[in-house]
Tab-separated table of C-alpha atoms in Angstrom:
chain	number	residue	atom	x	y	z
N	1	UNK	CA	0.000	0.000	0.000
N	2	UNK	CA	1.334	4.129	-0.713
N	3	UNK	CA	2.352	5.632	2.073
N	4	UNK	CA	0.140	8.206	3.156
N	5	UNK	CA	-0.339	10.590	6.193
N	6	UNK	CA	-3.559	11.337	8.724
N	7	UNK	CA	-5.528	14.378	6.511
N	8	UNK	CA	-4.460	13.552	3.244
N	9	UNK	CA	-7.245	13.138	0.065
N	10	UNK	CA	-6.738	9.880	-1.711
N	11	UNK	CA	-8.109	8.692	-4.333
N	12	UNK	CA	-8.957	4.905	-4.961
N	13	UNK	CA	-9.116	4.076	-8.731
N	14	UNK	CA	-9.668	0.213	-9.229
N	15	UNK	CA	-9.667	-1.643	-12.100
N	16	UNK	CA	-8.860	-4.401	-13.825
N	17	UNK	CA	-6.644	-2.249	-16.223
N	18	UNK	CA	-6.616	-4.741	-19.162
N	19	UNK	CA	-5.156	-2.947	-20.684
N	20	UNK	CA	-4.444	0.676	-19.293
N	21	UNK	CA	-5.586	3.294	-21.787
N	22	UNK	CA	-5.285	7.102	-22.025
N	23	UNK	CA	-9.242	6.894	-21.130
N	24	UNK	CA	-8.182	5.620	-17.450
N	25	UNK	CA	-5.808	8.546	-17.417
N	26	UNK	CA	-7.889	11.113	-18.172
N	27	UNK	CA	-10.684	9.921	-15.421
N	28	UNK	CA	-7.497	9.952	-12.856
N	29	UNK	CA	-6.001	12.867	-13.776
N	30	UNK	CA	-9.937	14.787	-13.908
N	31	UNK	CA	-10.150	13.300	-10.534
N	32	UNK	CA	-7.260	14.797	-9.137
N	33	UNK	CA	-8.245	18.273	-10.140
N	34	UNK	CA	-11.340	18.053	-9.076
N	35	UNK	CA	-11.401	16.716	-5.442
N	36	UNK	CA	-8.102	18.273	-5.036
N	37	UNK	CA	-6.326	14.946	-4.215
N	38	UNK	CA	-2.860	14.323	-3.019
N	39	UNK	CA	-2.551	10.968	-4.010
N	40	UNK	CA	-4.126	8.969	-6.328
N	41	UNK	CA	-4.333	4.926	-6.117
N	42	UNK	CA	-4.360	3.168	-9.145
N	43	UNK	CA	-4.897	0.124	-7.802
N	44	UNK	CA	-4.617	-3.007	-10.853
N	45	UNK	CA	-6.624	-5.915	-9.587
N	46	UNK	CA	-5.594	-9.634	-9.774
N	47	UNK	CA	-9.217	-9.998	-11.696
N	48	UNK	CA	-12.801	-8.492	-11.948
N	49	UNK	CA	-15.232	-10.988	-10.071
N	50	UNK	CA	-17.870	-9.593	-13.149
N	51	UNK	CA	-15.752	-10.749	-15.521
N	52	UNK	CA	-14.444	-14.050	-14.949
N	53	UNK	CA	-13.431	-15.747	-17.978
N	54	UNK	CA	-12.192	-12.529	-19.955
N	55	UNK	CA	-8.608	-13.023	-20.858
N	56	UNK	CA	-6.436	-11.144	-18.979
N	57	UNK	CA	-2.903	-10.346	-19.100
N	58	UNK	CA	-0.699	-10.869	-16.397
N	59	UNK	CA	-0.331	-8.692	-13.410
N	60	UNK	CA	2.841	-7.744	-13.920
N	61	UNK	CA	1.939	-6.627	-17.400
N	62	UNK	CA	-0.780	-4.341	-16.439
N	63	UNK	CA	1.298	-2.801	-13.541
N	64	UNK	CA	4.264	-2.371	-16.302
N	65	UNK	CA	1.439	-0.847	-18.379
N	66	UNK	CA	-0.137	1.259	-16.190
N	67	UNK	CA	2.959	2.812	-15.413
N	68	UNK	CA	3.868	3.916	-18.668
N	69	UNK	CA	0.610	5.917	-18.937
N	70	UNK	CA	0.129	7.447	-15.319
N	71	UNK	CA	3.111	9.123	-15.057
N	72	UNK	CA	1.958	11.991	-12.738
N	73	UNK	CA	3.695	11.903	-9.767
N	74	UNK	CA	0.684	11.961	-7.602
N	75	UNK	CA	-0.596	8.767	-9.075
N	76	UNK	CA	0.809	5.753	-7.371
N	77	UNK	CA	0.457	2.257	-9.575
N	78	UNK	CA	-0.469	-0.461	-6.762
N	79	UNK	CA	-1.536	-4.232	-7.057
N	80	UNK	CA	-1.971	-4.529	-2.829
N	81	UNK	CA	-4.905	-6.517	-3.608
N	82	UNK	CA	-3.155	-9.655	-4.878
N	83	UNK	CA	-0.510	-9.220	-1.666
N	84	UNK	CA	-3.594	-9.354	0.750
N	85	UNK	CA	-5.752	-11.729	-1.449
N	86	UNK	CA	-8.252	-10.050	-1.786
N	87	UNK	CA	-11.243	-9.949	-4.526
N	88	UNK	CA	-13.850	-7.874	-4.216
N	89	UNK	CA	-13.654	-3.850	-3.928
N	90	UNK	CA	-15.991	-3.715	-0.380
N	91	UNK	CA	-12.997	-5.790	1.456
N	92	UNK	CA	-10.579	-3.642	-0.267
N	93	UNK	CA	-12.043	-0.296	1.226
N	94	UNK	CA	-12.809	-2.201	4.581
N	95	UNK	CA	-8.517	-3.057	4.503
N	96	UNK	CA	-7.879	0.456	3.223
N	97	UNK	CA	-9.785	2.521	6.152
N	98	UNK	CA	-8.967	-0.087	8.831
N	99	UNK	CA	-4.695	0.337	8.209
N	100	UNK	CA	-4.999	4.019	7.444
N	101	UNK	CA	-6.968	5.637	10.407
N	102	UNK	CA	-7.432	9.645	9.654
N	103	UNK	CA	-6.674	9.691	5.743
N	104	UNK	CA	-9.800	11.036	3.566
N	105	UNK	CA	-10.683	8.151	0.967
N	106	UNK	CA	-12.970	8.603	-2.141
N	107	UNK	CA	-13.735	5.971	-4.530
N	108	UNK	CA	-13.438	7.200	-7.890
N	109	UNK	CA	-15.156	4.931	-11.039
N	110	UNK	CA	-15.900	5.911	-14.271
N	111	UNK	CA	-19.679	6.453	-15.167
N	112	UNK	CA	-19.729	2.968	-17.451
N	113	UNK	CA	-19.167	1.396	-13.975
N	114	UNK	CA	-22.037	3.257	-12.346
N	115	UNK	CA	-24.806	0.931	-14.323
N	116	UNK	CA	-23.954	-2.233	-12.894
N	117	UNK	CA	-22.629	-1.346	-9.700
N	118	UNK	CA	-25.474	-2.859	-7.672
N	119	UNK	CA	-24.191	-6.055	-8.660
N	120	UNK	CA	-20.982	-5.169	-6.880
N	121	UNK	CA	-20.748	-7.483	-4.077
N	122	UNK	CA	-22.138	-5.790	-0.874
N	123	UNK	CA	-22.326	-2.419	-3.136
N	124	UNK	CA	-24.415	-0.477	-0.236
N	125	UNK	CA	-21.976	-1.550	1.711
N	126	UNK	CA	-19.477	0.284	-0.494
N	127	UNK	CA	-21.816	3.907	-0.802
N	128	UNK	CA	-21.513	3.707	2.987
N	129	UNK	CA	-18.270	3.453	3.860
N	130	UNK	CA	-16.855	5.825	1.864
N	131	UNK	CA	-17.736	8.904	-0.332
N	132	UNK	CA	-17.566	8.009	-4.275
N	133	UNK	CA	-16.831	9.988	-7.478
N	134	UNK	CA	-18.118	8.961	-10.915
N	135	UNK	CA	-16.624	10.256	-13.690
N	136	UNK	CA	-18.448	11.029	-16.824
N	137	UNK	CA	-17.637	8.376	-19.588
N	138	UNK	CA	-18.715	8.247	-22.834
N	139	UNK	CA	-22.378	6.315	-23.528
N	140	UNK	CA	-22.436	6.467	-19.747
N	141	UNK	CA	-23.871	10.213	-19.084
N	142	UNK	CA	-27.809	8.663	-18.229
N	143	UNK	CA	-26.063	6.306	-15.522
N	144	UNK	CA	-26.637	9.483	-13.601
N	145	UNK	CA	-30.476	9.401	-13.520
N	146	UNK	CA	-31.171	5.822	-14.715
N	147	UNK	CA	-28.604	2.904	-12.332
N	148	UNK	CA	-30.013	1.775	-9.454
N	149	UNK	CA	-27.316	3.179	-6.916
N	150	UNK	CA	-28.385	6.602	-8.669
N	151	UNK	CA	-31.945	6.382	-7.634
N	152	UNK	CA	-31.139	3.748	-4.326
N	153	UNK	CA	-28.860	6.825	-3.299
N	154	UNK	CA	-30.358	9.828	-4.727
N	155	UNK	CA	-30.654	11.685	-1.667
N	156	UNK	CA	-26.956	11.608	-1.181
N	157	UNK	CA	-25.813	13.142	-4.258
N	158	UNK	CA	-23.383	16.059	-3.661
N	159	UNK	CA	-23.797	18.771	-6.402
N	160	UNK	CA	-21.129	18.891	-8.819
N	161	UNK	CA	-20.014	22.060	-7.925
N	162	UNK	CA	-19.107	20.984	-4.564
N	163	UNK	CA	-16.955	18.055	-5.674
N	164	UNK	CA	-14.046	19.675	-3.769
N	165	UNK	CA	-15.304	18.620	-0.391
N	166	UNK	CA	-16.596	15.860	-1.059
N	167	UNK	CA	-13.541	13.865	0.759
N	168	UNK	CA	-14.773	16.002	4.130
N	169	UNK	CA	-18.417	14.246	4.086
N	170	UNK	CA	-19.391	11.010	6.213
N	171	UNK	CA	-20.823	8.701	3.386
N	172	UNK	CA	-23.340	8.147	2.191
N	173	UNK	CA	-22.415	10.706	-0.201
N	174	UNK	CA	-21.427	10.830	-4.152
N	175	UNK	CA	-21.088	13.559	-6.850
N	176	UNK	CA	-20.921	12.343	-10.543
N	177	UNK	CA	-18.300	15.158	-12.166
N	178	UNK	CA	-18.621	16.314	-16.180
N	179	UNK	CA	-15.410	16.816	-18.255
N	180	UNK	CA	-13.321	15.840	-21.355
N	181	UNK	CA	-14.423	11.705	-21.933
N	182	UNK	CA	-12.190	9.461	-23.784
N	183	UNK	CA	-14.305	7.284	-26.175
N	184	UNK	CA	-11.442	4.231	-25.592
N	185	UNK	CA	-12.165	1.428	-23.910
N	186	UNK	CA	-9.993	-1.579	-22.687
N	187	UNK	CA	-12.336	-4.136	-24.356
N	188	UNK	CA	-12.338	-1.918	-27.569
N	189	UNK	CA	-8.479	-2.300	-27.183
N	190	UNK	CA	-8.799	-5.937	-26.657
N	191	UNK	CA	-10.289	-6.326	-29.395
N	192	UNK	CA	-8.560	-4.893	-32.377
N	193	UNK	CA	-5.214	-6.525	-30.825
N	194	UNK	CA	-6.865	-10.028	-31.236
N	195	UNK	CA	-7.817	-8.475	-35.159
N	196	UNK	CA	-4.077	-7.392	-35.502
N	197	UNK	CA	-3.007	-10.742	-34.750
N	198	UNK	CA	-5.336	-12.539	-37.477
């Protein structure tokens, strides 16, 4: 895990990463400007319960990767996950909070994660442990009104405008933040290396 200190801002950006594309960089990097962060996590998972089955390069490959494209020095490339074993992104927060008493956590996603994130495991577990950003994606904009956390949770949406603070508020509590999107997409990615290689 980064080394932090009590009152930071850190962000937690998980993902599967596979691969890391300028799209995940501009969500991190919109993130830090926004909440006014000191540290970012990008935190590369050993694999995405939702997507067993997927191929999926190796760890070290997507750490190597991820790297290469988050190269701002507040953005720290992490796989603590596979170290601690463990899965699923509620037990990652619970680990998170419980070895890093006084820090201010948000967990930042991209919008096309905001659709399916009630079948998250223990995903209102998740909106109330720790204040969450969403990050505009594109095709992903109507998340806002239209997932079920949006409308489980509606009462706890912080206005957009008010994103800065949002790392001072006891959770429940989420803002979803506009911006430049990035129309690439890891599967997208995926898929025109498997064409390249035909």
């Amino acid at each position: 895990m980064p080394h932090v200190e009590k009152g930071m801002r850190v962000g937690l950006f998980g993902g599967s990463f596979n691969p890391p594309h300028a799209g995940h960089a501009l969500v991190a990097e919109i993130a830090l400007r926004t909440l006014g962060l000191d540290q970012l996590w990008w935190m590369v998972t050993p694999g995405n319960p939702l997507k067993a089955g997927k191929s999926l390069a190796p760890l070290g490959e997507r750490i190597r990767h991820s790297e290469e494209i988050a190269t701002e020095p507040r953005i720290k490339v992490t796989a603590f996950e596979a170290r601690y074993k463990v899965r699923y992104t509620a037990d990652t927060i619970k680990l998170v909070l419980a070895r890093n008493p006084g820090v201010d956590f948000i967990w930042i996603m991209g919008a096309d994660n905001l659709a399916q994130f009630h079948r998250w495991q223990n995903w209102q577990e998740i909106v109330r442990s720790v204040p969450i950003a969403v990050i505009d994606r594109p095709g992903s904009t109507l998340a806002l009104i239209s997932s079920k956390m949006a409308k489980t949770f509606g009462h706890a949406r912080l206005n957009e405008r008010d994103a800065a603070a949002l790392a001072r508020y006891k959770p429940p509590i989420w803002t979803f933040i506009h911006g430049p999107r990035s129309s690439l997409s890891s599967t997208a990615l995926r898929n025109e290396g498997s064409a390249s290689q035909l």
